[in-house]
Amino acid sequence: MQQQTDPIFQEFSDICRKLDWRMTSSRLAVYRYVRGNKEHPTVDAVWKAVQKEQPNISRESVYRILTDFAAKGLIYILDPPNVVARYDSSSKRHDHFFCQQCGKIVDFNADEIDAIIRNKLSAVGRIDRVEARVLGVCQECLDKETVSKTIK
Amino acid sequence: MQQQTDPIFQEFSDICRKLDWRMTSSRLAVYRYVRGNKEHPTVDAVWKAVQKEQPNISRESVYRILTDFAAKGLIYILDPPNVVARYDSSSKRHDHFFCQQCGKIVDFNADEIDAIIRNKLSAVGRIDRVEARVLGVCQECLDKETVSKTIK
DNA sequence: ATTATTGCAAAGCCTTTGCATCGTT
DNA sequence: AACGATGCAAAGGCTTTGCAATAAT
């Protein structure tokens, strides 16, 4: 990886040092494309864009690089890969809590947010549905953690 | 499909009549399992459960039946099939509007909902992230619709 | 009798994985 | 020189599709 003077190179160089990562041209190219990008790109979109700079980069590397970036909080996974379809018996507006540990999904109602958000997005277009999604760890899983730590 | 006297049979019979659907034992069995179910089941979960009642039902039929149910608003698709992974350059808390027509995803901020929901879910467990997801049709797509209708 | 619905087999697509090679440190 | 990262080929898993057989009207 050649030394470069542009600011993004410097920025990413620092990131790699902190993360104890080797700074590769693939990672830098993905970082360049993703940084500040408002498109919420798919893997293929990133891949095609980055190919202009790095013609030999493989789709698989893009997968790995994006996964690593997300694991370190550099980016956020808006829609994760390999989510299996789920169906909800209620089609009425409501909200969901997802336990990241056991996978449990809990319904709840925060109907207040509907008006707040409709008001805020009035210029964006027609709004068909507003849903809050909450990620966390449920109380049962938290309790289990405590027990196992206590027993040790 | 044999005539039956239990209330769910009657209920689903009415639904099928209104929708101009044939009432089949597969559909009824899926309806029985899904109705009021709070598990947010996957296709496989529905399939396995329904097999107890209908041992010959195929997984493919469950797919088709659930898709049809959702298309008619009988159920809601919480996580749709075939969503490709998407990555977001910002890992800071924010919210998303999804245009159902062109696929565009627009960021926005409704930070107020964070406190509202954390307060409401305090007993559910640890909360790591709150995000609002809004489904609708963006203004550009609405405009295009109007134009094409006007031109006709 | 008609035709929507189903089961079966196969295909499709996104994503992950194993491994040898390459490139950074 | 050491070893983490990558490209390639292949496998994996969920979902869809074509078509003949079945079952509801």
Short mmCIF file of C-alpha atoms (C1' of nucleotides) in Angstrom, two decimals:
data_model
loop_
_atom_site.label_atom_id
_atom_site.label_comp_id
_atom_site.label_asym_id
_atom_site.label_seq_id
_atom_site.Cartn_x
_atom_site.Cartn_y
_atom_site.Cartn_z
CA MET A 1 0.00 0.00 0.00
CA GLN A 2 1.62 3.17 -1.24
CA GLN A 3 1.92 6.18 1.01
CA GLN A 4 -0.51 8.90 -0.07
CA THR A 5 -1.10 12.45 1.03
CA ASP A 6 -4.84 12.91 0.63
CA PRO A 7 -6.89 13.37 3.80
CA ILE A 8 -9.03 10.24 3.47
CA PHE A 9 -5.95 8.11 3.12
CA GLN A 10 -4.63 9.66 6.31
CA GLU A 11 -7.93 9.20 8.06
CA PHE A 12 -8.21 5.56 7.11
CA SER A 13 -4.59 4.95 7.93
CA ASP A 14 -5.30 6.09 11.48
CA ILE A 15 -8.35 3.87 11.67
CA CYS A 16 -6.36 0.83 10.58
CA ARG A 17 -3.63 1.55 13.09
CA LYS A 18 -6.16 1.81 15.91
CA LEU A 19 -7.94 -1.36 14.84
CA ASP A 20 -4.71 -3.24 14.27
CA TRP A 21 -5.68 -3.81 10.66
CA ARG A 22 -3.42 -3.97 7.65
CA MET A 23 -4.22 -1.13 5.33
CA THR A 24 -4.98 -2.69 1.98
CA SER A 25 -6.05 -1.02 -1.23
CA SER A 26 -9.32 -2.99 -1.16
CA ARG A 27 -10.25 -1.73 2.27
CA LEU A 28 -9.27 1.80 1.41
CA ALA A 29 -11.31 1.72 -1.80
CA VAL A 30 -14.40 0.46 0.03
CA TYR A 31 -13.88 3.06 2.72
CA ARG A 32 -13.60 5.81 0.12
CA TYR A 33 -16.85 4.77 -1.51
CA VAL A 34 -18.85 4.18 1.63
CA ARG A 35 -17.71 7.17 3.65
CA GLY A 36 -20.49 9.77 3.67
CA ASN A 37 -22.45 7.81 1.05
CA LYS A 38 -26.20 8.34 1.48
CA GLU A 39 -27.30 5.58 -0.89
CA HIS A 40 -27.51 2.72 1.62
CA PRO A 41 -25.77 0.56 -0.95
CA THR A 42 -25.97 -3.19 -1.38
CA VAL A 43 -22.85 -5.32 -1.60
CA ASP A 44 -23.14 -5.39 -5.36
CA ALA A 45 -23.47 -1.62 -5.59
CA VAL A 46 -20.33 -1.19 -3.50
CA TRP A 47 -18.55 -3.83 -5.52
CA LYS A 48 -19.37 -2.29 -8.89
CA ALA A 49 -18.42 1.19 -7.74
CA VAL A 50 -15.15 0.07 -6.20
CA GLN A 51 -14.22 -1.94 -9.29
CA LYS A 52 -13.56 1.31 -11.13
CA GLU A 53 -10.72 1.93 -8.74
CA GLN A 54 -9.75 -1.68 -8.03
CA PRO A 55 -10.67 -3.79 -11.06
CA ASN A 56 -9.60 -7.05 -9.47
CA ILE A 57 -11.50 -6.78 -6.21
CA SER A 58 -13.81 -9.72 -5.61
CA ARG A 59 -17.38 -9.57 -4.44
CA GLU A 60 -16.43 -11.85 -1.56
CA SER A 61 -13.89 -9.37 -0.29
CA VAL A 62 -16.49 -6.64 -0.34
CA TYR A 63 -18.68 -8.84 1.83
CA ARG A 64 -15.86 -9.43 4.25
CA ILE A 65 -14.78 -5.82 4.34
CA LEU A 66 -18.26 -4.45 4.94
CA THR A 67 -18.86 -7.03 7.66
CA ASP A 68 -15.61 -6.01 9.34
CA PHE A 69 -16.43 -2.32 9.03
CA ALA A 70 -19.79 -2.91 10.70
CA ALA A 71 -18.27 -5.04 13.45
CA LYS A 72 -16.08 -2.09 14.38
CA GLY A 73 -18.87 0.47 14.18
CA LEU A 74 -17.51 2.23 11.10
CA ILE A 75 -20.83 1.64 9.34
CA TYR A 76 -24.28 0.33 10.27
CA ILE A 77 -25.97 -2.68 8.75
CA LEU A 78 -29.37 -1.34 7.76
CA ASP A 79 -30.63 -4.67 6.41
CA PRO A 80 -28.49 -7.59 7.50
CA PRO A 81 -27.75 -10.52 5.19
CA ASN A 82 -29.47 -13.87 5.72
CA VAL A 83 -32.57 -12.62 7.49
CA VAL A 84 -35.25 -15.27 7.04
CA ALA A 85 -38.75 -14.07 6.30
CA ARG A 86 -41.07 -13.57 9.26
CA TYR A 87 -44.81 -13.13 9.35
CA ASP A 88 -46.91 -11.26 11.87
CA SER A 89 -50.45 -12.32 12.64
CA SER A 90 -51.48 -8.72 13.20
CA SER A 91 -51.56 -6.32 10.30
CA LYS A 92 -52.49 -3.43 12.57
CA ARG A 93 -49.84 -0.78 13.16
CA HIS A 94 -47.54 -1.70 16.04
CA ASP A 95 -43.89 -1.84 17.00
CA HIS A 96 -41.27 -4.50 17.67
CA PHE A 97 -38.48 -5.25 20.09
CA PHE A 98 -35.86 -7.72 18.83
CA CYS A 99 -33.70 -9.56 21.36
CA GLN A 100 -30.30 -9.88 19.73
CA GLN A 101 -29.42 -12.81 21.94
CA CYS A 102 -32.31 -15.29 21.82
CA GLY A 103 -34.06 -13.93 18.73
CA LYS A 104 -37.34 -13.30 20.51
CA ILE A 105 -39.52 -10.59 19.02
CA VAL A 106 -41.88 -8.69 21.31
CA ASP A 107 -44.78 -6.55 20.12
CA PHE A 108 -45.48 -3.22 21.73
CA ASN A 109 -47.35 -0.05 20.95
CA ALA A 110 -45.89 3.40 20.65
CA ASP A 111 -48.68 4.91 18.61
CA GLU A 112 -47.58 8.44 19.52
CA ILE A 113 -44.68 8.19 17.13
CA ASP A 114 -47.01 7.84 14.19
CA ALA A 115 -48.22 11.45 14.30
CA ILE A 116 -44.76 12.78 15.18
CA ILE A 117 -43.22 11.14 12.16
CA ARG A 118 -46.04 11.80 9.72
CA ASN A 119 -45.78 15.44 10.63
CA LYS A 120 -42.04 15.46 10.15
CA LEU A 121 -42.13 13.64 6.80
CA SER A 122 -45.06 15.45 5.21
CA ALA A 123 -42.90 16.65 2.32
CA VAL A 124 -41.23 13.33 1.64
CA GLY A 125 -44.24 11.64 0.08
CA ARG A 126 -47.14 9.40 1.02
CA ILE A 127 -46.74 7.50 4.26
CA ASP A 128 -48.32 4.08 4.46
CA ARG A 129 -46.84 2.69 7.63
CA VAL A 130 -44.70 3.79 10.55
CA GLU A 131 -42.98 1.21 12.70
CA ALA A 132 -40.41 1.45 15.46
CA ARG A 133 -37.81 -1.29 15.65
CA VAL A 134 -35.87 -1.68 18.85
CA LEU A 135 -32.74 -3.78 19.12
CA GLY A 136 -31.54 -4.96 22.50
CA VAL A 137 -31.34 -7.88 24.89
CA CYS A 138 -34.44 -9.09 26.69
CA GLN A 139 -34.64 -9.32 30.46
CA GLU A 140 -34.58 -13.13 30.47
CA CYS A 141 -31.31 -13.16 28.57
CA LEU A 142 -29.86 -10.48 30.85
CA ASP A 143 -30.82 -12.56 33.88
CA LYS A 144 -29.18 -15.66 32.43
CA GLU A 145 -25.97 -13.71 31.89
CA THR A 146 -25.96 -12.55 35.49
CA VAL A 147 -26.54 -16.06 36.80
CA SER A 148 -23.75 -17.59 34.73
CA LYS A 149 -21.35 -14.85 35.83
CA THR A 150 -22.35 -15.29 39.46
CA ILE A 151 -21.90 -19.07 39.38
CA LYS A 152 -18.45 -18.74 37.91
CA MET B 1 -63.17 -29.35 2.20
CA GLN B 2 -65.59 -30.80 4.73
CA GLN B 3 -68.19 -28.59 6.38
CA GLN B 4 -67.28 -27.93 10.01
CA THR B 5 -69.01 -26.19 12.85
CA ASP B 6 -66.16 -24.64 14.82
CA PRO B 7 -65.98 -20.84 14.84
CA ILE B 8 -62.61 -20.49 13.12
CA PHE B 9 -63.79 -22.62 10.25
CA GLN B 10 -66.80 -20.34 9.91
CA GLU B 11 -64.63 -17.25 10.13
CA PHE B 12 -62.23 -18.44 7.48
CA SER B 13 -65.04 -19.65 5.30
CA ASP B 14 -66.38 -16.10 5.24
CA ILE B 15 -62.96 -14.73 4.43
CA CYS B 16 -62.58 -17.09 1.49
CA ARG B 17 -65.99 -16.23 0.16
CA LYS B 18 -65.19 -12.51 0.30
CA LEU B 19 -61.81 -13.00 -1.35
CA ASP B 20 -63.16 -15.38 -3.95
CA TRP B 21 -60.77 -18.05 -2.73
CA ARG B 22 -61.33 -21.75 -2.62
CA MET B 23 -61.28 -22.92 0.94
CA THR B 24 -58.64 -25.64 1.13
CA SER B 25 -57.47 -27.60 4.12
CA SER B 26 -53.96 -26.20 3.66
CA ARG B 27 -55.15 -22.63 3.82
CA LEU B 28 -57.37 -23.33 6.77
CA ALA B 29 -54.56 -25.08 8.65
CA VAL B 30 -52.21 -22.14 8.07
CA TYR B 31 -54.92 -19.73 9.10
CA ARG B 32 -55.55 -21.71 12.29
CA TYR B 33 -51.88 -21.63 13.22
CA VAL B 34 -51.19 -18.03 12.33
CA ARG B 35 -54.35 -16.43 13.70
CA GLY B 36 -53.51 -14.63 16.94
CA ASN B 37 -50.03 -16.18 17.00
CA LYS B 38 -47.55 -13.87 18.71
CA GLU B 39 -44.41 -15.73 17.65
CA HIS B 40 -43.71 -13.89 14.38
CA PRO B 41 -43.03 -17.28 12.83
CA THR B 42 -40.82 -18.08 9.87
CA VAL B 43 -42.10 -20.15 6.95
CA ASP B 44 -40.45 -23.22 8.39
CA ALA B 45 -42.01 -22.70 11.79
CA VAL B 46 -45.44 -22.44 10.21
CA TRP B 47 -44.74 -25.43 8.03
CA LYS B 48 -43.64 -27.67 10.90
CA ALA B 49 -46.57 -26.64 13.06
CA VAL B 50 -49.11 -27.15 10.31
CA GLN B 51 -47.69 -30.54 9.39
CA LYS B 52 -49.18 -31.96 12.59
CA GLU B 53 -52.59 -31.26 11.16
CA GLN B 54 -51.78 -31.64 7.45
CA PRO B 55 -48.85 -34.08 7.13
CA ASN B 56 -48.63 -33.73 3.36
CA ILE B 57 -48.49 -29.98 3.12
CA SER B 58 -45.42 -28.73 1.28
CA ARG B 59 -43.15 -25.92 2.33
CA GLU B 60 -43.79 -24.27 -1.04
CA SER B 61 -47.49 -24.11 -0.36
CA VAL B 62 -46.83 -22.44 2.96
CA TYR B 63 -44.81 -19.81 1.13
CA ARG B 64 -47.62 -19.24 -1.32
CA ILE B 65 -50.32 -19.18 1.30
CA LEU B 66 -48.52 -16.73 3.56
CA THR B 67 -47.76 -14.48 0.60
CA ASP B 68 -51.43 -14.54 -0.39
CA PHE B 69 -52.55 -13.85 3.19
CA ALA B 70 -50.26 -10.83 3.34
CA ALA B 71 -51.38 -9.55 -0.05
CA LYS B 72 -54.93 -9.44 1.28
CA GLY B 73 -53.97 -7.83 4.58
CA LEU B 74 -54.80 -10.88 6.70
CA ILE B 75 -51.26 -10.82 8.09
CA TYR B 76 -48.25 -8.49 7.94
CA ILE B 77 -44.85 -9.38 6.59
CA LEU B 78 -42.52 -8.33 9.37
CA ASP B 79 -39.34 -9.31 7.52
CA PRO B 80 -39.95 -9.89 3.82
CA PRO B 81 -38.17 -12.64 1.91
CA ASN B 82 -35.36 -11.81 -0.51
CA VAL B 83 -34.23 -8.58 1.07
CA VAL B 84 -30.65 -8.02 0.01
CA ALA B 85 -28.24 -6.70 2.60
CA ARG B 86 -27.81 -2.92 2.79
CA TYR B 87 -25.16 -0.89 4.53
CA ASP B 88 -25.41 2.59 5.97
CA SER B 89 -22.43 4.89 6.11
CA SER B 90 -23.64 6.41 9.35
CA SER B 91 -23.69 4.32 12.48
CA LYS B 92 -25.27 7.13 14.47
CA ARG B 93 -28.92 6.69 15.52
CA HIS B 94 -31.32 7.84 12.81
CA ASP B 95 -34.44 6.79 10.98
CA HIS B 96 -35.40 5.63 7.49
CA PHE B 97 -38.09 6.17 4.92
CA PHE B 98 -38.42 3.43 2.30
CA CYS B 99 -40.11 4.22 -1.01
CA GLN B 100 -42.00 1.06 -1.95
CA GLN B 101 -42.03 2.08 -5.59
CA CYS B 102 -38.48 3.06 -6.57
CA GLY B 103 -36.64 1.52 -3.62
CA LYS B 104 -35.08 4.79 -2.51
CA ILE B 105 -34.18 5.02 1.17
CA VAL B 106 -34.15 8.43 2.81
CA ASP B 107 -32.53 9.20 6.16
CA PHE B 108 -34.27 11.41 8.65
CA ASN B 109 -34.12 12.16 12.35
CA ALA B 110 -36.90 11.67 14.85
CA ASP B 111 -34.71 11.57 17.91
CA GLU B 112 -37.68 12.30 20.18
CA ILE B 113 -38.92 8.76 19.75
CA ASP B 114 -35.82 7.39 21.41
CA ALA B 115 -36.76 8.62 24.90
CA ILE B 116 -40.44 7.82 24.42
CA ILE B 117 -39.69 4.23 23.55
CA ARG B 118 -36.91 3.67 26.06
CA ASN B 119 -39.29 4.85 28.74
CA LYS B 120 -42.02 2.56 27.52
CA LEU B 121 -39.79 -0.51 27.24
CA SER B 122 -37.83 -0.12 30.46
CA ALA B 123 -39.04 -3.49 31.75
CA VAL B 124 -38.42 -5.40 28.54
CA GLY B 125 -34.64 -5.46 28.82
CA ARG B 126 -31.59 -3.54 27.65
CA ILE B 127 -32.15 -1.26 24.68
CA ASP B 128 -29.27 -0.79 22.29
CA ARG B 129 -30.91 0.97 19.39
CA VAL B 130 -34.23 2.53 18.44
CA GLU B 131 -35.08 3.11 14.81
CA ALA B 132 -38.23 4.20 13.04
CA ARG B 133 -38.95 2.65 9.68
CA VAL B 134 -41.46 4.34 7.44
CA LEU B 135 -42.95 2.68 4.38
CA GLY B 136 -44.55 4.78 1.68
CA VAL B 137 -44.12 6.27 -1.75
CA CYS B 138 -41.76 9.19 -2.30
CA GLN B 139 -42.91 12.48 -3.81
CA GLU B 140 -41.05 11.88 -7.08
CA CYS B 141 -42.87 8.62 -7.63
CA LEU B 142 -46.20 10.22 -6.72
CA ASP B 143 -45.53 12.98 -9.26
CA LYS B 144 -44.72 10.45 -11.97
CA GLU B 145 -47.99 8.66 -11.29
CA THR B 146 -49.94 11.89 -11.62
CA VAL B 147 -48.22 12.78 -14.88
CA SER B 148 -48.85 9.39 -16.47
CA LYS B 149 -52.48 9.50 -15.41
CA THR B 150 -52.86 13.04 -16.74
CA ILE B 151 -51.29 12.20 -20.08
CA LYS B 152 -53.62 9.25 -20.53
"C1'" DA C 1 -66.55 -30.21 -15.74
"C1'" DT C 2 -63.77 -26.40 -14.80
"C1'" DT C 3 -59.99 -24.33 -12.98
"C1'" DA C 4 -57.65 -22.75 -8.76
"C1'" DT C 5 -54.48 -24.90 -5.74
"C1'" DT C 6 -51.02 -28.02 -4.52
"C1'" DG C 7 -46.75 -31.07 -4.41
"C1'" DC C 8 -42.66 -32.13 -6.55
"C1'" DA C 9 -38.41 -31.23 -8.71
"C1'" DA C 10 -35.50 -27.97 -10.22
"C1'" DA C 11 -33.59 -23.52 -10.64
"C1'" DG C 12 -32.16 -18.92 -8.80
"C1'" DC C 13 -29.96 -15.83 -6.03
"C1'" DC C 14 -27.49 -13.98 -2.17
"C1'" DT C 15 -24.09 -15.11 1.05
"C1'" DT C 16 -20.57 -17.85 3.32
"C1'" DT C 17 -16.57 -20.88 3.51
"C1'" DG C 18 -12.03 -23.45 2.53
"C1'" DC C 19 -7.79 -22.89 0.82
"C1'" DA C 20 -3.81 -21.49 -1.70
"C1'" DT C 21 -1.72 -17.15 -2.95
"C1'" DC C 22 -0.59 -12.49 -2.35
"C1'" DG C 23 0.68 -8.25 0.02
"C1'" DT C 24 1.58 -5.63 4.53
"C1'" DT C 25 3.91 -5.27 8.33
"C1'" DA D 1 9.87 -13.86 7.34
"C1'" DA D 2 5.36 -14.02 9.34
"C1'" DC D 3 0.76 -13.92 8.91
"C1'" DG D 4 -3.48 -11.30 7.82
"C1'" DA D 5 -6.21 -10.37 3.69
"C1'" DT D 6 -7.70 -11.64 -0.79
"C1'" DG D 7 -9.42 -14.20 -5.02
"C1'" DC D 8 -11.27 -18.25 -6.66
"C1'" DA D 9 -14.19 -22.11 -6.67
"C1'" DA D 10 -17.54 -24.38 -4.42
"C1'" DA D 11 -21.11 -25.09 -1.13
"C1'" DG D 12 -25.17 -23.56 1.58
"C1'" DG D 13 -29.68 -21.96 2.54
"C1'" DC D 14 -33.85 -19.57 1.62
"C1'" DT D 15 -37.18 -18.66 -1.89
"C1'" DT D 16 -39.31 -18.92 -6.40
"C1'" DT D 17 -40.97 -21.19 -10.55
"C1'" DG D 18 -42.81 -24.68 -14.09
"C1'" DC D 19 -45.72 -28.23 -14.57
"C1'" DA D 20 -48.61 -32.18 -13.93
"C1'" DA D 21 -51.83 -34.00 -10.54
"C1'" DT D 22 -55.38 -32.95 -7.24
"C1'" DA D 23 -59.38 -31.09 -5.14
"C1'" DA D 24 -62.92 -27.27 -4.52
"C1'" DT D 25 -66.53 -25.09 -6.89
#
